[in-house]
Coordinates of C-alpha atoms in Angstrom, one line a residue:
X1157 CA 87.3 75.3 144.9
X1158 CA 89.3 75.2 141.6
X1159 CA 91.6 72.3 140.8
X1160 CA 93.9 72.4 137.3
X1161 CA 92.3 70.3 134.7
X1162 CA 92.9 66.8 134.7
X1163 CA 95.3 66.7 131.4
X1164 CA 97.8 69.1 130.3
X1165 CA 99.3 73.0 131.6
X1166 CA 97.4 74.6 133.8
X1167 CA 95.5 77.6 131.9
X1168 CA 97.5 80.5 133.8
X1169 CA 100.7 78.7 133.5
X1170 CA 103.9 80.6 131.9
X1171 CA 104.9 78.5 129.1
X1172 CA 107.5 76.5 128.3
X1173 CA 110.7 79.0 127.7
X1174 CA 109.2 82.3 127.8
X1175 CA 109.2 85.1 130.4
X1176 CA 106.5 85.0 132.9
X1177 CA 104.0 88.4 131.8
X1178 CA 105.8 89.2 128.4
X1179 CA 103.7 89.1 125.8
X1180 CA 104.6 86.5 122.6
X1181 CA 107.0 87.8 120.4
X1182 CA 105.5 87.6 116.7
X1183 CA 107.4 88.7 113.6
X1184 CA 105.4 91.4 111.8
X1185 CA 106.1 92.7 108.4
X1186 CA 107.3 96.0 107.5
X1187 CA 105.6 98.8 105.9
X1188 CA 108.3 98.6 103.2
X1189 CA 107.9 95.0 102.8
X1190 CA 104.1 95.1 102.4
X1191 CA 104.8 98.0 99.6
X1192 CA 107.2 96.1 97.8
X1193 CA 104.5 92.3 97.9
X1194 CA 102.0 95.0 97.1
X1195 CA 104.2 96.5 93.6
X1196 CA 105.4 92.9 93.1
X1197 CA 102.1 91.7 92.6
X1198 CA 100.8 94.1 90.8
X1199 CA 103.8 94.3 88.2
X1200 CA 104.3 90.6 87.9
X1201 CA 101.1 90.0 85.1
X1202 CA 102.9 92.7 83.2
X1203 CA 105.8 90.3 83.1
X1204 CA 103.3 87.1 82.8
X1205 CA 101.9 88.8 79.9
X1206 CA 105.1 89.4 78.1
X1207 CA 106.1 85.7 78.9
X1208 CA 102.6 84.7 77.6
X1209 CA 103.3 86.5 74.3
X1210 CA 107.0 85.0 73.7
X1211 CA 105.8 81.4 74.5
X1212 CA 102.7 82.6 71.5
X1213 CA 105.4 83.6 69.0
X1214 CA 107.8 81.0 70.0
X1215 CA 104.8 78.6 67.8
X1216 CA 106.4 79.9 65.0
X1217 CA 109.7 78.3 65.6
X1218 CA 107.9 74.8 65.4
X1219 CA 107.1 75.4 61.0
X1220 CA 110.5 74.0 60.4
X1221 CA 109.7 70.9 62.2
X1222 CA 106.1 70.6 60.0
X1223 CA 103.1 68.8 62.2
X1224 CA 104.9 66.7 64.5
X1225 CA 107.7 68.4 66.1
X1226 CA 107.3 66.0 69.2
X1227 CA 106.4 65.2 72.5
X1228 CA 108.6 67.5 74.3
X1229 CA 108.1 70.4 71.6
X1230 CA 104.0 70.2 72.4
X1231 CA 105.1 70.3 75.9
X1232 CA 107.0 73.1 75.5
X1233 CA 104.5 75.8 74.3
X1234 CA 102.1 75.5 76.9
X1235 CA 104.2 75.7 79.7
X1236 CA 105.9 78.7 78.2
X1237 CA 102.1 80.1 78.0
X1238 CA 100.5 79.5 81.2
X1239 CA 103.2 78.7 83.7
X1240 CA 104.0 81.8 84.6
X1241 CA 100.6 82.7 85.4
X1242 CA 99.7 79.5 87.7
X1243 CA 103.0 80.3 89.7
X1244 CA 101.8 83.9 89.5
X1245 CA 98.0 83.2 91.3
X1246 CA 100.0 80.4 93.8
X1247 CA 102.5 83.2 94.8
X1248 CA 100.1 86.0 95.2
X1249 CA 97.5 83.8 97.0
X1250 CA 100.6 83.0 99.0
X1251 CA 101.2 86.2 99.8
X1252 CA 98.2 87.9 100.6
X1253 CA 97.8 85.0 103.0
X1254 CA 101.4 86.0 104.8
X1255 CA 99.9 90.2 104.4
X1256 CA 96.6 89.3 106.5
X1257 CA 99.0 87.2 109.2
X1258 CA 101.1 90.8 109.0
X1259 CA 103.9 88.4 108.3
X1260 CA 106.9 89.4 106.0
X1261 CA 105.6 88.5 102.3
X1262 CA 108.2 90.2 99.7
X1263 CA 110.2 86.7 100.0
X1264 CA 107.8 85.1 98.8
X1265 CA 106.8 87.2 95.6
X1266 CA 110.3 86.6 94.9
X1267 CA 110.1 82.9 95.4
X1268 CA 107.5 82.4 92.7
X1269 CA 109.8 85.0 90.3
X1270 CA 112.8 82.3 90.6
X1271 CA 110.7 79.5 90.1
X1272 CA 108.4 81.0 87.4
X1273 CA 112.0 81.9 85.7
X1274 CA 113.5 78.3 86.0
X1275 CA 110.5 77.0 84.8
X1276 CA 110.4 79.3 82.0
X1277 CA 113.7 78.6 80.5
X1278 CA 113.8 75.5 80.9
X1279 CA 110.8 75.4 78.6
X1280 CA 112.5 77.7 76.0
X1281 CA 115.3 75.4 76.3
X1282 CA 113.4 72.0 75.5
X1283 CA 111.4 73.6 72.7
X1284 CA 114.4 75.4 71.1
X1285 CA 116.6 72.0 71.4
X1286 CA 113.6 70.3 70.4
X1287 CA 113.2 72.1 67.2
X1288 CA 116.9 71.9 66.2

């Protein structure tokens, strides 16, 4: 004798809103997009390097200002220097997460490139105004 359990849908029960024997619809990513996340991580610490390198350089602008340039100056360099490699390891841990769920994942390689870049110069902006 089987009875349904005593909360919830029974276990053979369509659900809600779908068609009884289809199978769940569940987007999958295309081969392009997992080439493109694939390139786009693999090209962005070029970029994060090159970013790296101007936020060094950009040290140099801060001699006019002598040993105290200020609080937003001191701010300035480090988030030039390593921000674009922290929203490089969040995006790319993001997106191999959304590869192994074979889930589109270019989108969000992209993201992490606008915010990296907002981030970025807003940096160049504070330090530059900062120095004068």
């Amino acid at each position: 004798m089987s009875h349904a359990p005593p909360f919830g849908v029974p276990p053979n029960s369509p659900r809600p809103g779908s068609r009884p024997g289809a199978a769940p619809q569940r987007r999958q990513g295309s081969p392009a997009d997992k080439a493109i996340t694939i390139v786009l991580i693999c090209l962005a610490p070029l970029v994060c390097l090159g970013t790296s390198a101007w936020g060094f350089f950009s040290v140099m602008a801060t001699a006019s200002c002598g040993s105290d340039c200020g609080a937003a100056v001191d701010t300035a360099v480090p988030l030039m220097i390593f921000s674009p490699w922290v929203v490089w390891l969040i995006v790319t841990v993001w997106s191999i997460v959304h590869l192994s769920r074979r889930r589109p994942a270019a989108w969000v390689m992209l993201l992490g490139l606008g915010v990296a870049t907002v981030i970025y110069v807003a940096a160049n902006v504070v330090l530059f105004t900062g120095v004068g």
